[in-house]
Amino acid sequence: MKRQRGFAMQTLARVAVFAALIAVLGVPGTLNVFGAAVPITLQTMGVMLAGVILGSWRAALAVLVLLVLIAAGLPLAAGGRGGLGLFTGPSAGFLIGWLPGAAVTGWLVERAGRSPSTLRLFLACLVGCVGVIYLFGIPVWALVSGMTLGAAAWSTLLFLPGDLIKAGLTAVVARARSAPTPTRCPPCTANACARTGALTLRCP
C-alpha cells in the first residue's frame, strides 16, 4: 500500500512538473512569422518532452492539466495568454492537438524498446507532436480564418523548420537521460520502474 501511494505521488509530481515546464516554455513569448494568425512558440517542445519522458497517458494528463488552467483564465499560454477565447481562435486546433500529440508520442516511445535510439525518439516527436498536432490544427485554422484546407496546410510550412529543430533537441535530451544507471532503479523495484513511463526510470 505504501509503495502504491508513493508511486501515485511520484506520478502526480511528474505530471505537475511537466505541466509547469510547458507553461514556462511560453515565457519567451510568441513569434508571428509574416503576420500569421497562429504564432510559433517553444511550448510544443515541452509537449514533446512530456511525451518521450512521461509516456502516453501521463503526458496527456500533464497537457490536460495545463489546458484546463489556460481555459480557466490563467495566462499560461505563450505570450501570457489565457481564457476560453484561445479555444475559439485560429490556434485552438493546435492547442487541443497537444493532448493527442503528447499521447501518441509517448505511445510510440513506449513501443520503441527500453533504450530507443535518437532517431526513433525524433520520429516519435515528428509523428505525434508535428503530424498529429497539425492534423488537429490545420482544419480549425482553416475554419476560423475562412481559408481553404490547402491554404492552411501551406501556411503551416512556416512552422516546420522550428518544429524539426525542437524534435531534434527533444530526441537528444531524452536519449541522454534514458541511459541506465545502477543507482536509479534497485532490482527490488524493477516492476514499479517499468510502469513509470516511457523514459522516466531505467532498470540496469
mmCIF file with all atom_site columns, N, CA and C in Angstrom, residues 101-127:
data_model
loop_
_atom_site.group_PDB
_atom_site.id
_atom_site.type_symbol
_atom_site.label_atom_id
_atom_site.label_alt_id
_atom_site.label_comp_id
_atom_site.label_asym_id
_atom_site.label_entity_id
_atom_site.label_seq_id
_atom_site.pdbx_PDB_ins_code
_atom_site.Cartn_x
_atom_site.Cartn_y
_atom_site.Cartn_z
_atom_site.occupancy
_atom_site.B_iso_or_equiv
_atom_site.pdbx_formal_charge
_atom_site.auth_seq_id
_atom_site.auth_comp_id
_atom_site.auth_asym_id
_atom_site.auth_atom_id
_atom_site.pdbx_PDB_model_num
ATOM 1  N N  . GLY A 1 101 ? -1.327 14.659 -29.353 1.00 0.00 ? 101 GLY A N  1
ATOM 2  C CA . GLY A 1 101 ? 0.055  14.647 -29.830 1.00 0.00 ? 101 GLY A CA 1
ATOM 3  C C  . GLY A 1 101 ? 1.013  14.106 -28.785 1.00 0.00 ? 101 GLY A C  1
ATOM 4  N N  . ALA A 1 102 ? 0.847  14.545 -27.536 1.00 0.00 ? 102 ALA A N  1
ATOM 5  C CA . ALA A 1 102 ? 1.688  14.040 -26.445 1.00 0.00 ? 102 ALA A CA 1
ATOM 6  C C  . ALA A 1 102 ? 1.439  12.559 -26.214 1.00 0.00 ? 102 ALA A C  1
ATOM 7  N N  . ALA A 1 103 ? 0.158  12.163 -26.267 1.00 0.00 ? 103 ALA A N  1
ATOM 8  C CA . ALA A 1 103 ? -0.183 10.747 -26.035 1.00 0.00 ? 103 ALA A CA 1
ATOM 9  C C  . ALA A 1 103 ? 0.405  9.844  -27.115 1.00 0.00 ? 103 ALA A C  1
ATOM 10 N N  . VAL A 1 104 ? 0.297  10.259 -28.369 1.00 0.00 ? 104 VAL A N  1
ATOM 11 C CA . VAL A 1 104 ? 0.838  9.450  -29.470 1.00 0.00 ? 104 VAL A CA 1
ATOM 12 C C  . VAL A 1 104 ? 2.353  9.378  -29.397 1.00 0.00 ? 104 VAL A C  1
ATOM 13 N N  . THR A 1 105 ? 3.002  10.495 -29.101 1.00 0.00 ? 105 THR A N  1
ATOM 14 C CA . THR A 1 105 ? 4.463  10.494 -28.959 1.00 0.00 ? 105 THR A CA 1
ATOM 15 C C  . THR A 1 105 ? 4.897  9.520  -27.871 1.00 0.00 ? 105 THR A C  1
ATOM 16 N N  . GLY A 1 106 ? 4.242  9.597  -26.706 1.00 0.00 ? 106 GLY A N  1
ATOM 17 C CA . GLY A 1 106 ? 4.567  8.676  -25.621 1.00 0.00 ? 106 GLY A CA 1
ATOM 18 C C  . GLY A 1 106 ? 4.299  7.232  -25.982 1.00 0.00 ? 106 GLY A C  1
ATOM 19 N N  . TRP A 1 107 ? 3.198  6.990  -26.662 1.00 0.00 ? 107 TRP A N  1
ATOM 20 C CA . TRP A 1 107 ? 2.834  5.622  -27.063 1.00 0.00 ? 107 TRP A CA 1
ATOM 21 C C  . TRP A 1 107 ? 3.891  5.029  -27.996 1.00 0.00 ? 107 TRP A C  1
ATOM 22 N N  . LEU A 1 108 ? 4.366  5.832  -28.937 1.00 0.00 ? 108 LEU A N  1
ATOM 23 C CA . LEU A 1 108 ? 5.395  5.349  -29.865 1.00 0.00 ? 108 LEU A CA 1
ATOM 24 C C  . LEU A 1 108 ? 6.703  5.058  -29.141 1.00 0.00 ? 108 LEU A C  1
ATOM 25 N N  . VAL A 1 109 ? 7.074  5.926  -28.195 1.00 0.00 ? 109 VAL A N  1
ATOM 26 C CA . VAL A 1 109 ? 8.320  5.707  -27.453 1.00 0.00 ? 109 VAL A CA 1
ATOM 27 C C  . VAL A 1 109 ? 8.213  4.473  -26.562 1.00 0.00 ? 109 VAL A C  1
ATOM 28 N N  . GLU A 1 110 ? 7.066  4.273  -25.967 1.00 0.00 ? 110 GLU A N  1
ATOM 29 C CA . GLU A 1 110 ? 6.860  3.092  -25.115 1.00 0.00 ? 110 GLU A CA 1
ATOM 30 C C  . GLU A 1 110 ? 7.046  1.797  -25.891 1.00 0.00 ? 110 GLU A C  1
ATOM 31 N N  . ARG A 1 111 ? 6.801  1.832  -27.172 1.00 0.00 ? 111 ARG A N  1
ATOM 32 C CA . ARG A 1 111 ? 6.909  0.641  -28.004 1.00 0.00 ? 111 ARG A CA 1
ATOM 33 C C  . ARG A 1 111 ? 8.210  0.575  -28.785 1.00 0.00 ? 111 ARG A C  1
ATOM 34 N N  . ALA A 1 112 ? 9.130  1.465  -28.461 1.00 0.00 ? 112 ALA A N  1
ATOM 35 C CA . ALA A 1 112 ? 10.414 1.502  -29.157 1.00 0.00 ? 112 ALA A CA 1
ATOM 36 C C  . ALA A 1 112 ? 11.520 0.797  -28.382 1.00 0.00 ? 112 ALA A C  1
ATOM 37 N N  . GLY A 1 113 ? 11.172 0.110  -27.297 1.00 0.00 ? 113 GLY A N  1
ATOM 38 C CA . GLY A 1 113 ? 12.174 -0.596 -26.508 1.00 0.00 ? 113 GLY A CA 1
ATOM 39 C C  . GLY A 1 113 ? 12.612 0.203  -25.302 1.00 0.00 ? 113 GLY A C  1
ATOM 40 N N  . ARG A 1 114 ? 13.409 -0.433 -24.448 1.00 0.00 ? 114 ARG A N  1
ATOM 41 C CA . ARG A 1 114 ? 13.834 0.198  -23.203 1.00 0.00 ? 114 ARG A CA 1
ATOM 42 C C  . ARG A 1 114 ? 14.820 1.332  -23.416 1.00 0.00 ? 114 ARG A C  1
ATOM 43 N N  . SER A 1 115 ? 15.540 1.289  -24.523 1.00 0.00 ? 115 SER A N  1
ATOM 44 C CA . SER A 1 115 ? 16.509 2.349  -24.788 1.00 0.00 ? 115 SER A CA 1
ATOM 45 C C  . SER A 1 115 ? 16.437 2.735  -26.268 1.00 0.00 ? 115 SER A C  1
ATOM 46 N N  . PRO A 1 116 ? 15.382 3.435  -26.669 1.00 0.00 ? 116 PRO A N  1
ATOM 47 C CA . PRO A 1 116 ? 15.215 3.787  -28.085 1.00 0.00 ? 116 PRO A CA 1
ATOM 48 C C  . PRO A 1 116 ? 16.317 4.719  -28.578 1.00 0.00 ? 116 PRO A C  1
ATOM 49 N N  . SER A 1 117 ? 16.624 4.588  -29.844 1.00 0.00 ? 117 SER A N  1
ATOM 50 C CA . SER A 1 117 ? 17.669 5.419  -30.443 1.00 0.00 ? 117 SER A CA 1
ATOM 51 C C  . SER A 1 117 ? 17.195 6.860  -30.582 1.00 0.00 ? 117 SER A C  1
ATOM 52 N N  . THR A 1 118 ? 18.148 7.736  -30.805 1.00 0.00 ? 118 THR A N  1
ATOM 53 C CA . THR A 1 118 ? 17.816 9.146  -31.024 1.00 0.00 ? 118 THR A CA 1
ATOM 54 C C  . THR A 1 118 ? 16.903 9.300  -32.232 1.00 0.00 ? 118 THR A C  1
ATOM 55 N N  . LEU A 1 119 ? 17.145 8.498  -33.277 1.00 0.00 ? 119 LEU A N  1
ATOM 56 C CA . LEU A 1 119 ? 16.317 8.575  -34.481 1.00 0.00 ? 119 LEU A CA 1
ATOM 57 C C  . LEU A 1 119 ? 14.876 8.192  -34.177 1.00 0.00 ? 119 LEU A C  1
ATOM 58 N N  . ARG A 1 120 ? 14.683 7.130  -33.389 1.00 0.00 ? 120 ARG A N  1
ATOM 59 C CA . ARG A 1 120 ? 13.317 6.709  -33.059 1.00 0.00 ? 120 ARG A CA 1
ATOM 60 C C  . ARG A 1 120 ? 12.604 7.762  -32.217 1.00 0.00 ? 120 ARG A C  1
ATOM 61 N N  . LEU A 1 121 ? 13.330 8.364  -31.308 1.00 0.00 ? 121 LEU A N  1
ATOM 62 C CA . LEU A 1 121 ? 12.740 9.429  -30.499 1.00 0.00 ? 121 LEU A CA 1
ATOM 63 C C  . LEU A 1 121 ? 12.363 10.621 -31.380 1.00 0.00 ? 121 LEU A C  1
ATOM 64 N N  . PHE A 1 122 ? 13.232 10.948 -32.311 1.00 0.00 ? 122 PHE A N  1
ATOM 65 C CA . PHE A 1 122 ? 12.970 12.046 -33.241 1.00 0.00 ? 122 PHE A CA 1
ATOM 66 C C  . PHE A 1 122 ? 11.726 11.756 -34.074 1.00 0.00 ? 122 PHE A C  1
ATOM 67 N N  . LEU A 1 123 ? 11.628 10.540 -34.594 1.00 0.00 ? 123 LEU A N  1
ATOM 68 C CA . LEU A 1 123 ? 10.477 10.174 -35.415 1.00 0.00 ? 123 LEU A CA 1
ATOM 69 C C  . LEU A 1 123 ? 9.190  10.166 -34.599 1.00 0.00 ? 123 LEU A C  1
ATOM 70 N N  . ALA A 1 124 ? 9.285  9.730  -33.340 1.00 0.00 ? 124 ALA A N  1
ATOM 71 C CA . ALA A 1 124 ? 8.102  9.754  -32.468 1.00 0.00 ? 124 ALA A CA 1
ATOM 72 C C  . ALA A 1 124 ? 7.607  11.183 -32.275 1.00 0.00 ? 124 ALA A C  1
ATOM 73 N N  . CYS A 1 125 ? 8.539  12.106 -32.084 1.00 0.00 ? 125 CYS A N  1
ATOM 74 C CA . CYS A 1 125 ? 8.163  13.519 -31.945 1.00 0.00 ? 125 CYS A CA 1
ATOM 75 C C  . CYS A 1 125 ? 7.539  14.054 -33.228 1.00 0.00 ? 125 CYS A C  1
ATOM 76 N N  . LEU A 1 126 ? 8.088  13.656 -34.366 1.00 0.00 ? 126 LEU A N  1
ATOM 77 C CA . LEU A 1 126 ? 7.548  14.129 -35.634 1.00 0.00 ? 126 LEU A CA 1
ATOM 78 C C  . LEU A 1 126 ? 6.119  13.626 -35.852 1.00 0.00 ? 126 LEU A C  1
ATOM 79 N N  . VAL A 1 127 ? 5.912  12.341 -35.584 1.00 0.00 ? 127 VAL A N  1
ATOM 80 C CA . VAL A 1 127 ? 4.580  11.773 -35.800 1.00 0.00 ? 127 VAL A CA 1
ATOM 81 C C  . VAL A 1 127 ? 3.575  12.359 -34.814 1.00 0.00 ? 127 VAL A C  1
#
